[in-house]
Amino acid sequence: MVFGNVRSVRNKIDELAACCRFQHEYRESAVIALTETWLEEKDSDGTVSIDGFHLVRSDRKDINKQRGGGVAVYVNEKWRNQSTIKEKFCNDYIEYLVISHRPFYLPGEFNSVYFTIVYIPPSNDYSEATEKLSNCNNKIDNECPEGIKIVLGDFHGCVFHHTIPNYIQFVKCSTRENSTPDLMFCNVKNGYRVIKKPALGNSDYNMLY
């Protein structure tokens, strides 16, 4: 998988499509998860589509900050068999999108894969964002205890790991200058190794593979 903060996908869609065509890290990824998509209702799926990928998005709306935000995931058509949106949420403190997937193949001990794509804006108080995301994650854990659960995105310094002690945080490198706002948690130990990739366009965030 590939994920990162793109600070507007609208003006980077040609570059992202080229990456999906010519770079195997993108082309073979099961999902490409993006935060700060900056998409609005006027942006039809067709204007930000990528051949071979199914787009699922949750745009920012009805909150005080008009510009920014939004999360989305491009799901590789060669990987997915069935995808379901489980939950969407957006307020001043947190935005997230939860999707469950039934890939064409999974090891026998797992029955599905859940992705929660998160964007938490900078704040002096992350308590509400932590509580909301923790409740969402607990709900998923109870609903599907045998599934693979992945929580990733831009946390902007929100300390979330203490609420999910059974998950591992895999991002060990800086993702924006010398800081690490982008994190990835998973309930499968030793399941991933994160590699820093170049940013898309003029975003000041690195992509992660």
Tab-separated table of C-alpha atoms in Angstrom:
chain	number	residue	atom	x	y	z
A	1	MET	CA	0.000	0.000	0.000
A	2	VAL	CA	0.925	3.661	-0.438
A	3	PHE	CA	-0.338	6.515	1.702
A	4	GLY	CA	0.352	10.135	2.523
A	5	ASN	CA	-0.858	13.714	2.821
A	6	VAL	CA	-1.129	15.230	-0.673
A	7	ARG	CA	-2.476	18.720	0.139
A	8	SER	CA	-4.900	18.660	-2.801
A	9	VAL	CA	-5.174	15.674	-5.104
A	10	ARG	CA	-6.949	17.728	-7.759
A	11	ASN	CA	-3.751	19.345	-9.042
A	12	LYS	CA	-1.694	16.171	-8.654
A	13	ILE	CA	-3.963	13.622	-10.290
A	14	ASP	CA	-1.907	13.440	-13.502
A	15	GLU	CA	1.263	12.735	-11.513
A	16	LEU	CA	-0.536	10.173	-9.346
A	17	ALA	CA	-1.938	8.437	-12.427
A	18	ALA	CA	1.561	8.346	-13.945
A	19	CYS	CA	2.946	6.800	-10.748
A	20	CYS	CA	0.229	4.132	-10.915
A	21	ARG	CA	1.192	3.382	-14.499
A	22	PHE	CA	4.974	3.407	-14.315
A	23	GLN	CA	5.998	2.738	-10.679
A	24	HIS	CA	5.417	-0.756	-9.362
A	25	GLU	CA	5.034	0.490	-5.766
A	26	TYR	CA	1.882	2.344	-6.812
A	27	ARG	CA	0.734	0.023	-9.580
A	28	GLU	CA	0.825	-3.099	-7.393
A	29	SER	CA	-0.470	-1.525	-4.188
A	30	ALA	CA	-3.728	-2.910	-2.866
A	31	VAL	CA	-4.739	0.597	-1.783
A	32	ILE	CA	-3.509	4.177	-2.095
A	33	ALA	CA	-4.784	6.149	0.899
A	34	LEU	CA	-4.689	9.955	0.822
A	35	THR	CA	-5.346	12.678	3.376
A	36	GLU	CA	-6.015	16.368	2.763
A	37	THR	CA	-7.502	15.651	-0.640
A	38	TRP	CA	-9.211	19.075	-0.662
A	39	LEU	CA	-11.973	17.642	-2.849
A	40	GLU	CA	-15.437	19.188	-2.941
A	41	GLU	CA	-18.824	18.124	-4.245
A	42	LYS	CA	-18.092	19.890	-7.529
A	43	ASP	CA	-15.184	17.484	-8.125
A	44	SER	CA	-16.778	14.474	-9.770
A	45	ASP	CA	-15.140	11.074	-9.350
A	46	GLY	CA	-14.335	11.165	-13.049
A	47	THR	CA	-12.021	14.160	-12.701
A	48	VAL	CA	-9.844	12.374	-10.117
A	49	SER	CA	-10.165	8.771	-11.316
A	50	ILE	CA	-7.224	6.459	-12.018
A	51	ASP	CA	-7.393	3.540	-14.423
A	52	GLY	CA	-7.436	0.214	-12.596
A	53	PHE	CA	-8.418	1.716	-9.238
A	54	HIS	CA	-11.776	2.191	-7.538
A	55	LEU	CA	-12.093	5.528	-5.697
A	56	VAL	CA	-13.815	5.867	-2.325
A	57	ARG	CA	-13.772	9.361	-0.800
A	58	SER	CA	-15.081	11.403	2.097
A	59	ASP	CA	-14.910	15.143	1.492
A	60	ARG	CA	-14.818	17.815	4.180
A	61	LYS	CA	-18.059	19.726	4.603
A	62	ASP	CA	-20.264	21.464	7.167
A	63	ILE	CA	-17.449	22.467	9.511
A	64	ASN	CA	-15.757	25.784	10.246
A	65	LYS	CA	-12.669	25.288	8.081
A	66	GLN	CA	-13.797	25.612	4.495
A	67	ARG	CA	-10.523	24.738	2.789
A	68	GLY	CA	-8.515	21.557	3.196
A	69	GLY	CA	-9.245	18.212	4.751
A	70	GLY	CA	-10.873	15.285	3.054
A	71	VAL	CA	-9.718	11.673	2.892
A	72	ALA	CA	-9.855	9.126	0.087
A	73	VAL	CA	-8.660	5.683	-0.873
A	74	TYR	CA	-7.982	4.224	-4.307
A	75	VAL	CA	-8.559	0.470	-4.203
A	76	ASN	CA	-6.758	-1.679	-6.759
A	77	GLU	CA	-9.322	-3.504	-8.905
A	78	LYS	CA	-6.958	-6.483	-9.204
A	79	TRP	CA	-6.982	-6.890	-5.429
A	80	ARG	CA	-10.505	-6.240	-4.261
A	81	ASN	CA	-13.463	-8.569	-4.560
A	82	GLN	CA	-15.877	-6.529	-2.475
A	83	SER	CA	-15.607	-3.177	-0.678
A	84	THR	CA	-18.036	-1.647	1.827
A	85	ILE	CA	-18.038	1.772	3.453
A	86	LYS	CA	-18.536	1.097	7.152
A	87	GLU	CA	-18.422	4.623	8.527
A	88	LYS	CA	-17.665	8.245	7.637
A	89	PHE	CA	-17.168	11.088	10.087
A	90	CYS	CA	-16.130	14.734	9.893
A	91	ASN	CA	-16.033	17.513	12.476
A	92	ASP	CA	-13.644	20.282	13.530
A	93	TYR	CA	-11.359	17.810	15.308
A	94	ILE	CA	-11.160	14.713	13.141
A	95	GLU	CA	-12.106	13.267	9.762
A	96	TYR	CA	-12.053	9.579	8.946
A	97	LEU	CA	-13.320	6.976	6.509
A	98	VAL	CA	-13.645	3.270	7.350
A	99	ILE	CA	-13.784	0.679	4.560
A	100	SER	CA	-13.936	-3.095	4.776
A	101	HIS	CA	-12.568	-5.228	1.953
A	102	ARG	CA	-12.904	-8.806	0.830
A	103	PRO	CA	-9.821	-9.375	-1.325
A	104	PHE	CA	-9.684	-12.192	-3.834
A	105	TYR	CA	-7.229	-13.953	-1.540
A	106	LEU	CA	-6.544	-13.803	2.198
A	107	PRO	CA	-4.721	-16.225	4.520
A	108	GLY	CA	-7.167	-18.547	6.239
A	109	GLU	CA	-6.853	-16.959	9.680
A	110	PHE	CA	-8.236	-13.628	8.391
A	111	ASN	CA	-11.695	-13.035	6.950
A	112	SER	CA	-11.507	-9.384	5.867
A	113	VAL	CA	-9.361	-6.247	5.835
A	114	TYR	CA	-10.428	-2.946	7.394
A	115	PHE	CA	-8.815	0.382	6.512
A	116	THR	CA	-9.447	3.507	8.573
A	117	ILE	CA	-8.059	6.612	6.835
A	118	VAL	CA	-7.647	9.475	9.305
A	119	TYR	CA	-6.957	13.201	9.147
A	120	ILE	CA	-6.618	15.107	12.439
A	121	PRO	CA	-6.022	18.871	12.031
A	122	PRO	CA	-3.428	20.612	14.227
A	123	SER	CA	-4.831	21.420	17.670
A	124	ASN	CA	-3.921	22.191	21.254
A	125	ASP	CA	-6.358	19.549	22.487
A	126	TYR	CA	-6.657	16.162	20.811
A	127	SER	CA	-8.896	14.555	23.442
A	128	GLU	CA	-12.090	14.614	21.365
A	129	ALA	CA	-10.328	13.247	18.274
A	130	THR	CA	-8.736	10.465	20.331
A	131	GLU	CA	-12.034	9.508	21.941
A	132	LYS	CA	-13.957	9.495	18.657
A	133	LEU	CA	-11.351	7.409	16.825
A	134	SER	CA	-10.934	5.009	19.759
A	135	ASN	CA	-14.688	4.373	19.893
A	136	CYS	CA	-14.740	3.744	16.154
A	137	ASN	CA	-11.804	1.350	16.365
A	138	ASN	CA	-13.313	-0.546	19.304
A	139	LYS	CA	-16.513	-0.979	17.318
A	140	ILE	CA	-14.584	-2.497	14.407
A	141	ASP	CA	-12.602	-4.786	16.708
A	142	ASN	CA	-15.833	-6.096	18.258
A	143	GLU	CA	-17.523	-6.471	14.892
A	144	CYS	CA	-14.682	-8.405	13.268
A	145	PRO	CA	-12.143	-9.742	15.778
A	146	GLU	CA	-10.489	-11.972	13.159
A	147	GLY	CA	-9.976	-9.299	10.510
A	148	ILE	CA	-6.869	-7.333	9.608
A	149	LYS	CA	-7.301	-3.777	10.880
A	150	ILE	CA	-5.166	-0.903	9.605
A	151	VAL	CA	-5.472	2.672	10.897
A	152	LEU	CA	-3.402	5.226	8.992
A	153	GLY	CA	-3.197	8.876	8.089
A	154	ASP	CA	-2.078	12.279	9.337
A	155	PHE	CA	-2.350	12.480	13.138
A	156	HIS	CA	-0.580	15.841	13.588
A	157	GLY	CA	0.866	14.923	16.961
A	158	CYS	CA	-2.274	13.318	18.388
A	159	VAL	CA	-1.160	10.563	20.774
A	160	PHE	CA	-3.399	7.645	19.860
A	161	HIS	CA	-1.359	4.493	20.451
A	162	HIS	CA	-2.200	4.118	24.145
A	163	THR	CA	-5.866	3.513	23.228
A	164	ILE	CA	-4.999	0.539	20.981
A	165	PRO	CA	-2.318	-1.410	22.902
A	166	ASN	CA	-2.706	-4.488	20.680
A	167	TYR	CA	-1.720	-2.562	17.549
A	168	ILE	CA	1.788	-1.891	16.219
A	169	GLN	CA	2.852	1.519	14.837
A	170	PHE	CA	5.068	0.939	11.770
A	171	VAL	CA	6.209	4.419	10.643
A	172	LYS	CA	9.728	4.980	12.003
A	173	CYS	CA	10.912	7.700	9.591
A	174	SER	CA	10.140	11.403	9.344
A	175	THR	CA	7.358	12.227	6.907
A	176	ARG	CA	7.341	16.038	6.950
A	177	GLU	CA	10.766	17.629	7.339
A	178	ASN	CA	11.979	16.306	10.720
A	179	SER	CA	8.569	15.371	12.121
A	180	THR	CA	6.361	12.296	11.783
A	181	PRO	CA	2.697	13.356	11.600
A	182	ASP	CA	1.815	10.379	9.370
A	183	LEU	CA	1.355	7.105	11.241
A	184	MET	CA	0.160	3.589	10.489
A	185	PHE	CA	-1.187	1.148	13.083
A	186	CYS	CA	-1.974	-2.510	12.401
A	187	ASN	CA	-3.067	-5.455	14.542
A	188	VAL	CA	-0.683	-7.857	12.719
A	189	LYS	CA	2.756	-7.911	14.318
A	190	ASN	CA	5.688	-7.736	11.861
A	191	GLY	CA	3.184	-7.302	9.049
A	192	TYR	CA	4.748	-4.268	7.382
A	193	ARG	CA	7.928	-2.303	6.764
A	194	VAL	CA	7.442	1.341	5.830
A	195	ILE	CA	9.661	3.002	3.204
A	196	LYS	CA	9.734	6.750	2.584
A	197	LYS	CA	8.955	7.831	-0.988
A	198	PRO	CA	9.072	11.255	-2.708
A	199	ALA	CA	6.220	13.675	-2.209
A	200	LEU	CA	3.573	14.172	-4.861
A	201	GLY	CA	3.886	17.539	-6.574
A	202	ASN	CA	4.485	20.447	-4.203
A	203	SER	CA	3.201	18.691	-1.089
A	204	ASP	CA	5.565	19.055	1.853
A	205	TYR	CA	4.743	15.528	3.029
A	206	ASN	CA	6.550	12.403	1.851
A	207	MET	CA	4.500	9.498	0.566
A	208	LEU	CA	4.972	6.187	2.374
A	209	TYR	CA	5.104	2.697	0.853
